[in-house]
């Protein structure tokens, strides 16, 4: 029986994979939180990997505090680059299949067309820099890896835009939401299923892939959809990102082109509205 190790097990994607796991009893699942896969302690992480001895690794763990990363660069790079490098090296040495998760933040947001896997990377914040460094290290150490870049992740678990909006729309009469950052949300449950489809696919085809739900929207439009599905009375006002200052810059355009993952792995990608509804059921 093959053993799947999931790092970042208590995060959004890790939590959705744990929901999905019972549907795949042919695998032995090990969900590793920070104590079982300690991404900020490389010596410990190496011994943990040897002890777990996985056949497949879903590296969902990451440093994701985008604004905090501006002042915690060393920690962000240790987790998002050095730990990834170590995992990729372990994977290639032990014939382990590795799926590593990355982000739309490797791009600068200057595009006006959906970004494919060959689009030029140029991160504009420390978090994006650290994730890009992780991608480069992963491919260098282990060209047989699969890297999935995703964007605007949300689920019923953890902290995310949807849950924040649900809370604030019940607490406030009016909300300001940025209307000039364009992309597409990703329902973590859909991404988890896509990862399992890849593992179950007859052929392992390494490389970088993009995955988010279908559709092109701004955060403001996303908030309007949340308001509609939740039947909230809160007024939602669109504002430019220049009116909402954050320590880290965000890309203004990060819509991902999913053509490659759909064709290579024969994946069906749901529209964001269809997936968003599921959070309200």
mmCIF file of N, CA and C in Angstrom, residues 127-188:
data_model
loop_
_atom_site.group_PDB
_atom_site.id
_atom_site.type_symbol
_atom_site.label_atom_id
_atom_site.label_comp_id
_atom_site.label_asym_id
_atom_site.label_seq_id
_atom_site.Cartn_x
_atom_site.Cartn_y
_atom_site.Cartn_z
ATOM 1 N N UNK A 127 6.920 37.188 -0.221
ATOM 2 C CA UNK A 127 6.236 35.897 -0.285
ATOM 3 C C UNK A 127 6.367 35.293 -1.690
ATOM 4 N N UNK A 128 6.072 36.092 -2.707
ATOM 5 C CA UNK A 128 6.186 35.629 -4.094
ATOM 6 C C UNK A 128 7.610 35.235 -4.451
ATOM 7 N N UNK A 129 8.586 36.020 -3.974
ATOM 8 C CA UNK A 129 10.002 35.710 -4.215
ATOM 9 C C UNK A 129 10.368 34.361 -3.608
ATOM 10 N N UNK A 130 9.883 34.128 -2.384
ATOM 11 C CA UNK A 130 10.225 32.883 -1.685
ATOM 12 C C UNK A 130 9.569 31.678 -2.369
ATOM 13 N N UNK A 131 8.352 31.858 -2.854
ATOM 14 C CA UNK A 131 7.662 30.754 -3.533
ATOM 15 C C UNK A 131 8.314 30.455 -4.890
ATOM 16 N N UNK A 132 8.727 31.493 -5.605
ATOM 17 C CA UNK A 132 9.424 31.278 -6.874
ATOM 18 C C UNK A 132 10.762 30.578 -6.636
ATOM 19 N N UNK A 133 11.470 30.997 -5.604
ATOM 20 C CA UNK A 133 12.746 30.348 -5.259
ATOM 21 C C UNK A 133 12.514 28.870 -4.945
ATOM 22 N N UNK A 134 11.386 28.568 -4.310
ATOM 23 C CA UNK A 134 11.030 27.180 -4.024
ATOM 24 C C UNK A 134 10.774 26.377 -5.284
ATOM 25 N N UNK A 135 10.082 26.982 -6.236
ATOM 26 C CA UNK A 135 9.838 26.320 -7.526
ATOM 27 C C UNK A 135 11.154 25.973 -8.221
ATOM 28 N N UNK A 136 12.034 26.968 -8.293
ATOM 29 C CA UNK A 136 13.320 26.802 -8.987
ATOM 30 C C UNK A 136 14.132 25.691 -8.316
ATOM 31 N N UNK A 137 14.175 25.722 -6.982
ATOM 32 C CA UNK A 137 14.929 24.712 -6.224
ATOM 33 C C UNK A 137 14.326 23.323 -6.418
ATOM 34 N N UNK A 138 13.002 23.256 -6.434
ATOM 35 C CA UNK A 138 12.288 21.991 -6.587
ATOM 36 C C UNK A 138 12.625 21.339 -7.929
ATOM 37 N N UNK A 139 12.543 22.121 -8.989
ATOM 38 C CA UNK A 139 12.798 21.587 -10.338
ATOM 39 C C UNK A 139 14.274 21.236 -10.521
ATOM 40 N N UNK A 140 15.145 22.049 -9.933
ATOM 41 C CA UNK A 140 16.583 21.787 -10.045
ATOM 42 C C UNK A 140 16.946 20.475 -9.350
ATOM 43 N N UNK A 141 16.424 20.278 -8.144
ATOM 44 C CA UNK A 141 16.720 19.068 -7.385
ATOM 45 C C UNK A 141 16.021 17.845 -7.977
ATOM 46 N N UNK A 142 14.792 18.061 -8.466
ATOM 47 C CA UNK A 142 13.959 16.935 -8.880
ATOM 48 C C UNK A 142 13.099 17.311 -10.088
ATOM 49 N N UNK A 143 13.638 17.145 -11.292
ATOM 50 C CA UNK A 143 12.897 17.496 -12.510
ATOM 51 C C UNK A 143 11.623 16.663 -12.700
ATOM 52 N N UNK A 144 11.473 15.581 -11.938
ATOM 53 C CA UNK A 144 10.283 14.732 -12.036
ATOM 54 C C UNK A 144 9.137 15.227 -11.152
ATOM 55 N N UNK A 145 9.313 16.351 -10.479
ATOM 56 C CA UNK A 145 8.268 16.911 -9.620
ATOM 57 C C UNK A 145 7.122 17.479 -10.450
ATOM 58 N N UNK A 146 5.969 17.559 -9.799
ATOM 59 C CA UNK A 146 4.848 18.329 -10.340
ATOM 60 C C UNK A 146 4.649 19.533 -9.429
ATOM 61 N N UNK A 147 4.593 20.715 -10.025
ATOM 62 C CA UNK A 147 4.320 21.948 -9.286
ATOM 63 C C UNK A 147 2.975 22.483 -9.758
ATOM 64 N N UNK A 148 2.082 22.766 -8.826
ATOM 65 C CA UNK A 148 0.781 23.344 -9.173
ATOM 66 C C UNK A 148 0.700 24.756 -8.600
ATOM 67 N N UNK A 149 0.612 25.729 -9.488
ATOM 68 C CA UNK A 149 0.381 27.112 -9.048
ATOM 69 C C UNK A 149 -1.125 27.334 -8.951
ATOM 70 N N UNK A 150 -1.539 27.931 -7.853
ATOM 71 C CA UNK A 150 -2.959 28.190 -7.663
ATOM 72 C C UNK A 150 -3.156 29.607 -7.143
ATOM 73 N N UNK A 151 -4.418 30.035 -7.024
ATOM 74 C CA UNK A 151 -4.681 31.427 -6.640
ATOM 75 C C UNK A 151 -5.946 31.551 -5.790
ATOM 76 N N UNK A 152 -5.961 32.538 -4.928
ATOM 77 C CA UNK A 152 -7.157 32.941 -4.185
ATOM 78 C C UNK A 152 -7.865 31.738 -3.534
ATOM 79 N N UNK A 153 -7.108 30.953 -2.804
ATOM 80 C CA UNK A 153 -7.648 29.700 -2.249
ATOM 81 C C UNK A 153 -8.600 29.978 -1.091
ATOM 82 N N UNK A 154 -9.698 29.248 -1.060
ATOM 83 C CA UNK A 154 -10.647 29.323 0.061
ATOM 84 C C UNK A 154 -11.246 27.948 0.304
ATOM 85 N N UNK A 155 -11.805 27.751 1.476
ATOM 86 C CA UNK A 155 -12.528 26.513 1.797
ATOM 87 C C UNK A 155 -13.350 26.751 3.060
ATOM 88 N N UNK A 156 -13.984 25.705 3.544
ATOM 89 C CA UNK A 156 -14.724 25.800 4.806
ATOM 90 C C UNK A 156 -13.764 25.802 5.989
ATOM 91 N N UNK A 157 -12.505 25.495 5.724
ATOM 92 C CA UNK A 157 -11.493 25.393 6.774
ATOM 93 C C UNK A 157 -10.558 26.605 6.756
ATOM 94 N N UNK A 158 -9.941 26.882 7.899
ATOM 95 C CA UNK A 158 -8.882 27.897 7.953
ATOM 96 C C UNK A 158 -9.371 29.312 7.746
ATOM 97 N N UNK A 159 -8.424 30.217 7.558
ATOM 98 C CA UNK A 159 -8.739 31.632 7.326
ATOM 99 C C UNK A 159 -8.649 31.922 5.839
ATOM 100 N N UNK A 160 -9.676 32.561 5.305
ATOM 101 C CA UNK A 160 -9.662 32.895 3.890
ATOM 102 C C UNK A 160 -10.660 34.016 3.614
ATOM 103 N N UNK A 161 -10.638 34.518 2.404
ATOM 104 C CA UNK A 161 -11.463 35.661 2.008
ATOM 105 C C UNK A 161 -12.953 35.375 2.194
ATOM 106 N N UNK A 162 -13.390 34.191 1.802
ATOM 107 C CA UNK A 162 -14.817 33.868 1.878
ATOM 108 C C UNK A 162 -15.300 33.888 3.328
ATOM 109 N N UNK A 163 -14.544 33.249 4.207
ATOM 110 C CA UNK A 163 -14.961 33.195 5.616
ATOM 111 C C UNK A 163 -14.920 34.583 6.262
ATOM 112 N N UNK A 164 -13.911 35.375 5.872
ATOM 113 C CA UNK A 164 -13.825 36.749 6.388
ATOM 114 C C UNK A 164 -15.024 37.570 5.936
ATOM 115 N N UNK A 165 -15.369 37.461 4.659
ATOM 116 C CA UNK A 165 -16.529 38.195 4.134
ATOM 117 C C UNK A 165 -17.825 37.734 4.804
ATOM 118 N N UNK A 166 -17.977 36.443 5.008
ATOM 119 C CA UNK A 166 -19.174 35.922 5.668
ATOM 120 C C UNK A 166 -19.334 36.538 7.060
ATOM 121 N N UNK A 167 -18.209 36.632 7.765
ATOM 122 C CA UNK A 167 -18.255 37.201 9.122
ATOM 123 C C UNK A 167 -18.545 38.697 9.088
ATOM 124 N N UNK A 168 -17.787 39.416 8.251
ATOM 125 C CA UNK A 168 -17.928 40.880 8.229
ATOM 126 C C UNK A 168 -19.284 41.327 7.696
ATOM 127 N N UNK A 169 -19.820 40.581 6.738
ATOM 128 C CA UNK A 169 -21.110 40.962 6.161
ATOM 129 C C UNK A 169 -22.265 40.798 7.163
ATOM 130 N N UNK A 170 -22.024 39.994 8.180
ATOM 131 C CA UNK A 170 -23.024 39.858 9.241
ATOM 132 C C UNK A 170 -22.809 40.874 10.371
ATOM 133 N N UNK A 171 -21.589 41.429 10.428
ATOM 134 C CA UNK A 171 -21.251 42.373 11.496
ATOM 135 C C UNK A 171 -21.424 43.833 11.079
ATOM 136 N N UNK A 172 -21.251 44.122 9.802
ATOM 137 C CA UNK A 172 -21.207 45.517 9.343
ATOM 138 C C UNK A 172 -22.313 45.840 8.347
ATOM 139 N N UNK A 173 -22.578 47.123 8.226
ATOM 140 C CA UNK A 173 -23.571 47.577 7.249
ATOM 141 C C UNK A 173 -22.943 47.854 5.894
ATOM 142 N N UNK A 174 -21.634 48.149 5.898
ATOM 143 C CA UNK A 174 -20.953 48.487 4.641
ATOM 144 C C UNK A 174 -19.521 47.975 4.661
ATOM 145 N N UNK A 175 -19.055 47.482 3.501
ATOM 146 C CA UNK A 175 -17.695 46.961 3.361
ATOM 147 C C UNK A 175 -17.043 47.518 2.106
ATOM 148 N N UNK A 176 -15.769 47.897 2.212
ATOM 149 C CA UNK A 176 -14.989 48.288 1.044
ATOM 150 C C UNK A 176 -14.136 47.111 0.586
ATOM 151 N N UNK A 177 -14.205 46.792 -0.718
ATOM 152 C CA UNK A 177 -13.427 45.674 -1.259
ATOM 153 C C UNK A 177 -12.742 46.114 -2.547
ATOM 154 N N UNK A 178 -11.472 45.730 -2.668
ATOM 155 C CA UNK A 178 -10.650 46.126 -3.817
ATOM 156 C C UNK A 178 -11.265 45.622 -5.134
ATOM 157 N N UNK A 179 -11.354 46.524 -6.116
ATOM 158 C CA UNK A 179 -12.022 46.162 -7.384
ATOM 159 C C UNK A 179 -11.095 46.162 -8.597
ATOM 160 N N UNK A 180 -9.781 46.342 -8.378
ATOM 161 C CA UNK A 180 -8.873 46.394 -9.527
ATOM 162 C C UNK A 180 -7.797 45.302 -9.494
ATOM 163 N N UNK A 181 -8.026 44.257 -8.706
ATOM 164 C CA UNK A 181 -7.166 43.073 -8.744
ATOM 165 C C UNK A 181 -8.004 41.927 -9.335
ATOM 166 N N UNK A 182 -7.524 41.393 -10.445
ATOM 167 C CA UNK A 182 -8.305 40.422 -11.228
ATOM 168 C C UNK A 182 -7.669 39.037 -11.162
ATOM 169 N N UNK A 183 -8.523 38.025 -11.009
ATOM 170 C CA UNK A 183 -8.036 36.647 -10.999
ATOM 171 C C UNK A 183 -9.207 35.688 -10.979
ATOM 172 N N UNK A 184 -8.976 34.518 -10.389
ATOM 173 C CA UNK A 184 -10.066 33.567 -10.191
ATOM 174 C C UNK A 184 -9.832 32.818 -8.891
ATOM 175 N N UNK A 185 -10.895 32.638 -8.084
ATOM 176 C CA UNK A 185 -10.754 31.912 -6.830
ATOM 177 C C UNK A 185 -10.520 30.419 -7.078
ATOM 178 N N UNK A 186 -10.023 29.754 -6.041
ATOM 179 C CA UNK A 186 -9.839 28.304 -6.077
ATOM 180 C C UNK A 186 -10.471 27.686 -4.844
ATOM 181 N N UNK A 187 -11.459 26.843 -5.054
ATOM 182 C CA UNK A 187 -12.054 26.094 -3.955
ATOM 183 C C UNK A 187 -11.110 24.944 -3.628
ATOM 184 N N UNK A 188 -10.587 24.922 -2.411
ATOM 185 C CA UNK A 188 -9.548 23.943 -2.046
ATOM 186 C C UNK A 188 -10.014 22.500 -2.255
#
